[in-house]
CSV table of C-alpha atoms in Angstrom, one decimal:
chain,number,residue,atom,x,y,z
R,1,MET,CA,0.0,0.0,0.0
R,2,TYR,CA,2.8,2.4,0.9
R,3,SER,CA,5.7,3.3,-1.3
R,4,ASN,CA,8.5,5.7,-0.4
R,5,ASN,CA,8.2,8.4,-3.2
R,6,LEU,CA,9.2,11.3,-1.0
R,7,SER,CA,11.9,12.3,-3.6
R,8,GLU,CA,9.5,12.4,-6.5
R,9,ILE,CA,7.6,15.6,-6.3
R,10,VAL,CA,4.3,16.2,-8.3
R,11,SER,CA,3.7,19.7,-9.6
R,12,LEU,CA,0.0,20.7,-8.9
R,13,LYS,CA,0.1,23.4,-11.5
R,14,ASP,CA,1.2,20.9,-14.1
R,15,GLU,CA,-1.3,18.3,-13.0
R,16,PHE,CA,-4.3,20.8,-13.2
R,17,GLU,CA,-3.2,22.9,-16.2
R,18,GLY,CA,-6.1,23.5,-18.6
R,19,LEU,CA,-8.5,21.1,-16.8
R,20,LYS,CA,-12.2,22.0,-16.3
R,21,VAL,CA,-13.4,21.9,-12.7
R,22,PRO,CA,-15.1,18.4,-12.7
R,23,VAL,CA,-12.0,16.7,-14.2
R,24,LYS,CA,-9.7,18.8,-12.0
R,25,PHE,CA,-11.7,17.8,-8.9
R,26,ALA,CA,-11.5,14.1,-9.8
R,27,ARG,CA,-7.7,14.4,-10.3
R,28,TYR,CA,-7.4,16.2,-7.0
R,29,ARG,CA,-9.3,13.4,-5.1
R,30,ASN,CA,-7.0,10.8,-6.8
R,31,LEU,CA,-3.9,12.7,-5.7
R,32,TRP,CA,-5.4,13.0,-2.2
R,33,GLU,CA,-5.6,9.2,-1.9
R,34,LYS,CA,-2.2,8.6,-3.4
R,35,ALA,CA,-0.5,11.2,-1.2
R,36,GLY,CA,-2.3,9.9,1.9
R,37,ASN,CA,-0.8,6.5,1.1
R,38,PHE,CA,2.7,8.0,0.8
R,39,GLN,CA,2.6,7.1,-2.9
R,40,CYS,CA,3.4,10.6,-4.1
R,41,LEU,CA,4.5,14.0,-2.7
R,42,THR,CA,2.9,17.1,-4.2
R,43,ASP,CA,4.9,20.4,-4.4
R,44,PHE,CA,2.2,22.2,-2.4
R,45,PRO,CA,-0.3,21.0,0.1
R,46,LEU,CA,-3.6,19.9,-1.5
R,47,HIS,CA,-5.5,21.3,1.5
R,48,LEU,CA,-5.0,24.0,4.1
R,49,ASP,CA,-6.7,24.3,7.5
R,50,ILE,CA,-6.9,28.0,8.1
R,51,GLU,CA,-7.8,29.4,11.5
R,52,LEU,CA,-9.9,32.6,10.9
R,53,SER,CA,-10.7,32.6,14.6
R,54,GLY,CA,-8.5,31.1,17.3
R,55,VAL,CA,-11.1,32.0,20.0
R,56,CYS,CA,-14.3,30.1,20.7
R,57,ASN,CA,-17.6,31.0,22.3
R,58,LEU,CA,-17.5,27.7,24.2
R,59,ARG,CA,-15.2,25.9,26.6
R,60,CYS,CA,-16.2,22.3,26.3
R,61,ASP,CA,-14.8,19.3,28.2
R,62,PHE,CA,-12.5,17.1,26.0
R,63,CYS,CA,-11.4,20.2,23.9
R,64,SER,CA,-8.2,22.1,23.7
R,65,GLN,CA,-10.1,25.3,24.5
R,66,ASP,CA,-10.7,24.0,28.0
R,67,GLY,CA,-7.5,25.5,29.4
R,68,LEU,CA,-5.0,23.6,27.3
R,69,ILE,CA,-3.9,26.3,24.9
R,70,THR,CA,-1.1,28.3,26.3
R,71,GLU,CA,-0.5,30.9,23.6
R,72,PRO,CA,-2.6,34.0,22.9
R,73,LEU,CA,-5.6,33.6,20.6
R,74,GLY,CA,-7.1,36.1,18.2
R,75,MET,CA,-8.6,36.7,14.7
R,76,MET,CA,-6.8,36.4,11.4
R,77,LYS,CA,-6.4,39.7,9.5
R,78,GLU,CA,-8.3,39.7,6.2
R,79,GLY,CA,-5.1,40.7,4.4
R,80,LEU,CA,-3.2,37.7,5.7
R,81,PHE,CA,-6.0,35.4,4.7
R,82,GLN,CA,-6.0,36.9,1.2
R,83,LYS,CA,-2.2,36.4,1.0
R,84,ILE,CA,-2.6,32.8,1.9
R,85,ILE,CA,-5.3,32.2,-0.7
R,86,ASN,CA,-3.3,34.0,-3.4
R,87,ASP,CA,-0.2,32.0,-2.7
R,88,GLY,CA,-2.3,28.8,-2.6
R,89,VAL,CA,-4.2,29.3,-5.8
R,90,GLU,CA,-1.0,30.3,-7.7
R,91,ASN,CA,0.4,26.9,-6.7
R,92,GLY,CA,-2.6,24.7,-7.3
R,93,LEU,CA,-4.3,24.7,-3.8
R,94,CYS,CA,-7.5,22.6,-4.1
R,95,ALA,CA,-9.3,22.9,-0.7
R,96,ILE,CA,-9.5,24.8,2.6
R,97,LYS,CA,-11.2,24.3,5.9
R,98,LEU,CA,-11.8,27.6,7.8
R,99,GLN,CA,-11.4,26.2,11.3
R,100,ILE,CA,-8.8,24.7,13.6
R,101,ARG,CA,-9.1,25.6,17.3
R,102,GLY,CA,-11.8,28.2,17.4
R,103,GLU,CA,-15.3,29.1,16.1
R,104,SER,CA,-15.1,30.6,12.7
R,105,PHE,CA,-18.6,32.3,12.9
R,106,LEU,CA,-17.1,34.7,15.4
R,107,HIS,CA,-14.9,36.2,12.7
R,108,PRO,CA,-16.5,39.4,11.4
R,109,LYS,CA,-15.3,38.8,7.8
R,110,LEU,CA,-16.1,35.1,7.5
R,111,PHE,CA,-18.4,35.4,4.6
R,112,ASP,CA,-16.1,37.8,2.8
R,113,CYS,CA,-13.3,35.3,3.2
R,114,ILE,CA,-15.3,32.5,1.8
R,115,ARG,CA,-16.3,34.5,-1.2
R,116,TYR,CA,-12.7,35.6,-1.8
R,117,ALA,CA,-11.5,32.0,-1.8
R,118,LYS,CA,-14.2,30.9,-4.1
R,119,ASP,CA,-13.7,33.8,-6.5
R,120,ALA,CA,-9.9,33.1,-6.5
R,121,GLY,CA,-10.5,29.5,-7.6
R,122,VAL,CA,-10.4,27.3,-4.5
R,123,MET,CA,-12.5,24.3,-5.5
R,124,ASP,CA,-13.6,23.1,-2.1
R,125,VAL,CA,-14.2,25.5,0.8
R,126,GLN,CA,-15.4,24.1,4.1
R,127,VAL,CA,-16.3,25.4,7.6
R,128,THR,CA,-16.7,23.3,10.7
R,129,THR,CA,-18.9,24.9,13.4
R,130,ASN,CA,-20.6,24.2,16.7
R,131,GLY,CA,-23.7,25.8,15.3
R,132,THR,CA,-24.5,27.9,18.3
R,133,LEU,CA,-24.3,31.2,16.4
R,134,LEU,CA,-26.6,30.5,13.5
R,135,ASP,CA,-29.8,32.4,13.0
R,136,GLU,CA,-32.0,33.0,10.0
R,137,LYS,CA,-29.9,35.9,8.7
R,138,CYS,CA,-26.6,34.1,9.2
R,139,ILE,CA,-27.9,31.0,7.4
R,140,HIS,CA,-28.8,33.0,4.3
R,141,LYS,CA,-25.3,34.6,4.3
R,142,VAL,CA,-23.9,31.1,4.3
R,143,PHE,CA,-26.0,30.2,1.3
R,144,ASP,CA,-25.0,33.4,-0.5
R,145,SER,CA,-21.3,33.0,0.2
R,146,GLY,CA,-20.6,30.1,-2.1
R,147,LEU,CA,-19.5,27.8,0.7
R,148,ASP,CA,-19.2,24.2,-0.6
R,149,ARG,CA,-19.5,22.2,2.7
R,150,ILE,CA,-20.3,22.8,6.3
R,151,VAL,CA,-19.7,20.4,9.2
R,152,PHE,CA,-21.9,20.7,12.3
R,153,SER,CA,-20.8,19.2,15.6
R,154,VAL,CA,-24.1,18.1,17.0
R,155,ASP,CA,-22.7,17.0,20.4
R,156,ALA,CA,-25.0,17.4,23.4
R,157,HIS,CA,-22.2,19.0,25.4
R,158,HIS,CA,-22.1,22.0,23.0
R,159,SER,CA,-25.7,22.9,23.9
R,160,GLU,CA,-25.1,22.3,27.6
R,161,ASN,CA,-22.0,24.4,27.6
R,162,TYR,CA,-23.7,27.2,25.8
R,163,LYS,CA,-26.5,27.2,28.4
R,164,GLN,CA,-24.0,27.3,31.2
R,165,ARG,CA,-21.9,30.2,29.7
R,166,TYR,CA,-24.8,32.3,28.5
R,167,SER,CA,-27.5,31.6,31.0
R,168,THR,CA,-28.7,35.2,30.9
R,169,GLN,CA,-29.2,35.2,27.1
R,170,LYS,CA,-32.0,33.7,25.1
R,171,TYR,CA,-30.9,30.3,24.1
R,172,SER,CA,-31.4,28.8,20.6
R,173,SER,CA,-30.4,25.2,20.6
R,174,VAL,CA,-27.9,23.7,18.2
R,175,GLU,CA,-30.5,21.1,17.2
R,176,TYR,CA,-33.0,23.9,16.2
R,177,ASN,CA,-30.3,25.8,14.3
R,178,VAL,CA,-29.2,22.8,12.3
R,179,LYS,CA,-32.8,21.7,11.5
R,180,ARG,CA,-33.6,25.3,10.3
R,181,PHE,CA,-30.4,25.3,8.2
R,182,LEU,CA,-31.4,22.1,6.5
R,183,GLU,CA,-35.1,23.1,6.1
R,184,LEU,CA,-34.1,26.4,4.4
R,185,ARG,CA,-31.7,24.6,2.0
R,186,THR,CA,-34.5,22.3,1.0
R,187,GLU,CA,-37.0,25.2,0.6
R,188,LEU,CA,-34.6,27.1,-1.6
R,189,GLY,CA,-34.0,24.0,-3.7
R,190,ILE,CA,-30.2,24.2,-3.5
R,191,SER,CA,-27.7,21.4,-2.9
R,192,ARG,CA,-24.8,23.6,-1.5
R,193,PRO,CA,-23.4,23.7,1.0
R,194,TRP,CA,-23.1,19.9,1.4
R,195,VAL,CA,-23.9,19.1,5.1
R,196,ARG,CA,-22.1,16.7,7.4
R,197,LEU,CA,-23.2,16.1,11.0
R,198,GLN,CA,-20.7,14.6,13.4
R,199,ALA,CA,-21.0,13.5,17.0
R,200,SER,CA,-18.5,12.2,19.5
R,201,ILE,CA,-19.6,9.7,22.2
R,202,PRO,CA,-17.8,8.2,25.2
R,203,GLN,CA,-19.0,4.6,24.5
R,204,THR,CA,-16.9,2.4,22.2
R,205,ASP,CA,-19.3,-0.4,21.3
R,206,ALA,CA,-21.2,-0.9,18.0
R,207,PHE,CA,-24.6,-0.7,19.7
R,208,HIS,CA,-24.2,2.9,21.0
R,209,VAL,CA,-22.6,4.0,17.7
R,210,LYS,CA,-25.6,2.6,15.7
R,211,GLN,CA,-28.1,4.1,18.3
R,212,THR,CA,-26.4,7.5,18.0
R,213,ARG,CA,-26.3,7.4,14.2
R,214,LEU,CA,-30.0,6.4,13.9
R,215,TYR,CA,-31.0,9.2,16.3
R,216,ILE,CA,-29.1,11.8,14.3
R,217,GLU,CA,-30.4,10.5,11.0
R,218,GLY,CA,-34.0,10.5,12.3
R,219,LYS,CA,-33.6,14.1,13.6
R,220,PHE,CA,-31.9,15.4,10.4
R,221,PRO,CA,-33.0,13.3,7.4
R,222,GLU,CA,-31.9,16.1,5.0
R,223,ALA,CA,-28.2,15.8,6.1
R,224,ASP,CA,-25.8,14.5,3.4
R,225,MET,CA,-23.6,12.5,5.9
R,226,VAL,CA,-23.5,11.5,9.5
R,227,GLY,CA,-20.3,10.5,11.3
R,228,VAL,CA,-20.0,9.1,14.9
R,229,ASN,CA,-16.6,9.2,16.5
R,230,ARG,CA,-15.1,8.4,19.9
R,231,ILE,CA,-14.5,11.2,22.3
R,232,TYR,CA,-10.8,11.6,22.7
R,233,ASP,CA,-8.4,13.3,25.2
R,234,PHE,CA,-7.0,16.5,23.8
R,235,CYS,CA,-4.0,16.7,26.1
R,236,ASP,CA,-1.0,16.6,23.9
R,237,ASP,CA,1.1,14.4,26.2
R,238,ILE,CA,-1.6,11.7,26.9
R,239,ASP,CA,-2.9,9.0,24.6
R,240,SER,CA,-6.0,10.4,22.9
R,241,PHE,CA,-7.7,7.0,23.5
R,242,PRO,CA,-6.8,5.1,26.7
R,243,ASP,CA,-6.5,1.9,24.6
R,244,LEU,CA,-4.7,3.6,21.7
R,245,HIS,CA,-1.6,1.4,21.8
R,246,LYS,CA,-3.6,-1.7,22.7
R,247,ASN,CA,-6.4,-1.8,20.1
R,248,TYR,CA,-5.0,0.4,17.3
R,249,LYS,CA,-2.1,0.1,14.9
R,250,MET,CA,-0.3,3.3,14.0
R,251,LEU,CA,0.3,4.1,10.4
R,252,PRO,CA,2.3,6.9,8.8
R,253,CYS,CA,0.1,10.0,9.2
R,254,SER,CA,-1.7,11.1,6.0
R,255,TYR,CA,-1.8,14.7,7.1
R,256,LEU,CA,2.0,15.0,6.5
R,257,MET,CA,1.3,14.3,2.8
R,258,GLN,CA,-1.9,16.2,2.2
R,259,ARG,CA,-2.3,19.3,4.3
R,260,LEU,CA,-1.0,22.0,6.7
R,261,SER,CA,-2.6,24.1,9.4
R,262,VAL,CA,-2.2,27.9,9.5
R,263,PHE,CA,-3.1,29.6,12.8
R,264,TRP,CA,-4.7,33.0,13.1
R,265,ASN,CA,-1.3,34.8,13.4
R,266,GLY,CA,0.3,33.0,10.5
R,267,ASP,CA,2.1,30.2,12.4
R,268,VAL,CA,2.1,26.9,10.6
R,269,THR,CA,2.0,23.4,12.0
R,270,THR,CA,1.0,19.9,10.9
R,271,CYS,CA,-2.6,19.7,12.3
R,272,CYS,CA,-5.0,20.6,15.0
R,273,MET,CA,-3.4,18.1,17.5
R,274,ASP,CA,-0.4,20.4,17.7
R,275,TYR,CA,-2.6,23.2,19.1
R,276,ASN,CA,0.3,24.8,21.0
R,277,ASN,CA,2.5,24.8,17.9
R,278,HIS,CA,5.3,22.7,19.4
R,279,PHE,CA,6.5,21.7,15.9
R,280,LYS,CA,6.9,25.4,14.8
R,281,LEU,CA,7.2,24.8,11.1
R,282,GLY,CA,7.2,28.5,10.2
R,283,ASN,CA,5.1,31.5,9.6
R,284,VAL,CA,3.4,32.6,6.4
R,285,GLU,CA,4.1,36.3,7.1
R,286,TYR,CA,7.8,35.6,6.4
R,287,GLN,CA,7.8,32.4,4.4
R,288,THR,CA,5.9,30.9,1.5
R,289,ILE,CA,3.7,27.9,2.2
R,290,GLN,CA,5.7,26.0,-0.4
R,291,GLU,CA,9.0,26.7,1.5
R,292,ILE,CA,7.4,25.3,4.7
R,293,TRP,CA,5.8,22.3,2.9
R,294,LEU,CA,9.1,21.3,1.2
R,295,SER,CA,11.3,22.1,4.2
R,296,GLU,CA,13.9,19.8,5.7
R,297,LYS,CA,11.8,19.7,8.9
R,298,MET,CA,8.7,18.4,7.0
R,299,TYR,CA,10.9,15.9,5.1
R,300,GLN,CA,12.3,14.5,8.4
R,301,PHE,CA,8.7,14.2,9.8
R,302,ARG,CA,7.6,12.3,6.8
R,303,LYS,CA,10.7,10.1,6.8
R,304,THR,CA,10.2,9.4,10.5
R,305,HIS,CA,6.6,8.3,10.0
R,306,PHE,CA,7.3,6.3,6.9
R,307,SER,CA,10.1,4.4,8.6
R,308,GLY,CA,7.8,3.2,11.4
R,309,GLN,CA,9.2,5.6,14.0
R,310,ARG,CA,6.1,7.7,14.5
R,311,LYS,CA,6.1,7.0,18.3
R,312,THR,CA,9.4,8.8,18.6
R,313,MET,CA,7.7,12.1,17.8
R,314,SER,CA,5.9,14.2,20.5
R,315,ILE,CA,2.2,14.8,19.6
R,316,CYS,CA,2.2,12.0,17.0
R,317,LYS,CA,2.8,9.2,19.4
R,318,TYR,CA,-0.4,10.1,21.3
R,319,CYS,CA,-2.6,10.8,18.3
R,320,HIS,CA,-5.4,8.6,17.0
R,321,ASN,CA,-5.3,10.0,13.4
R,322,SER,CA,-4.2,7.5,10.7
R,323,THR,CA,-4.6,4.4,12.8
R,324,ILE,CA,-6.2,1.0,12.1
R,325,LEU,CA,-8.5,-0.8,14.6
R,326,LEU,CA,-7.3,-4.2,15.6
R,327,SER,CA,-9.5,-7.2,16.4
R,328,ASP,CA,-11.1,-6.0,19.7
R,329,LYS,CA,-14.9,-6.1,19.0
R,330,ASN,CA,-15.7,-4.1,22.1
R,331,VAL,CA,-14.1,-1.0,20.5
R,332,LEU,CA,-15.8,1.4,18.2
R,333,ASP,CA,-15.6,-0.2,14.8
R,334,ASN,CA,-14.3,2.7,12.7
R,335,THR,CA,-10.9,4.1,11.8
R,336,PRO,CA,-10.1,7.3,13.8
R,337,GLY,CA,-9.1,10.1,11.5
R,338,HIS,CA,-10.5,8.4,8.4
R,339,ILE,CA,-14.2,8.2,9.3
R,340,ALA,CA,-16.0,9.0,6.0
R,341,GLU,CA,-13.2,11.6,5.6
R,342,TYR,CA,-13.5,13.9,2.6
R,343,THR,CA,-10.8,16.4,3.4
């Protein structure tokens, strides 16, 4: 399945030159799979996670926002966002997700940023949200922005945490907001944005997974996809699952071959699990994304993972992404990090 092609670099500009969007998108997805299997290395990340807002309106248990982030958090400047998009589109960037640690709907220029990325030529623009800030006006702005996909976290603790933090305010439940979003999409007769609902549960057995999935599908029949994951520990020096090294086999992480994460201040790291930026890959204010992507540090990270030495790296040795469930039937039967993953 894996082949060590880290020295053979594929030019995204050459791959996509002259292609119409449907063909380009299909080729992008093919490269996504090949890169994730360490079968090719592109000269620029296929996908960027961009943190418009480092801050969040919630402080949920099992989240890095619950006292684990040590550095200051803020909002990305619109000019920096545009610089990232311009750099990306020039080099063949295919997809972005406008969320890492915080709640993107707090950013005052969210919809302008989505429209800028779409007009610039980014094929796939996604937002992940806790859904607490949606109202009728906001929903229509989402539809008008050109957003391709939206992921709602429909965990019960989001609603509970919102009630606790904003007890003096009128409360509109996440469930109501998501239902209204889906209803309006149907009423308007549009298919975009594509909607995924995801929930995290403490139980690990198939019965509770199925029960949760059926509940969500029954509540939100118009959703395009439902994912049910295990709740994991976000501490960066503790195994994300208590049985991680017992019931899962660690593979080379696909993120190292597919994407980078850019925080609100321009700092770059591998993924959301490095929420305190221990890896310190660089900063897009002073470097290009391509320089960071093809840096010696990233090369050594990939080499370490590919050679089976992932557990020698901080963060990575505790992380559940890119793992395979072994034979224990009492454990949630899905692959963490790859559950119906699209980007």
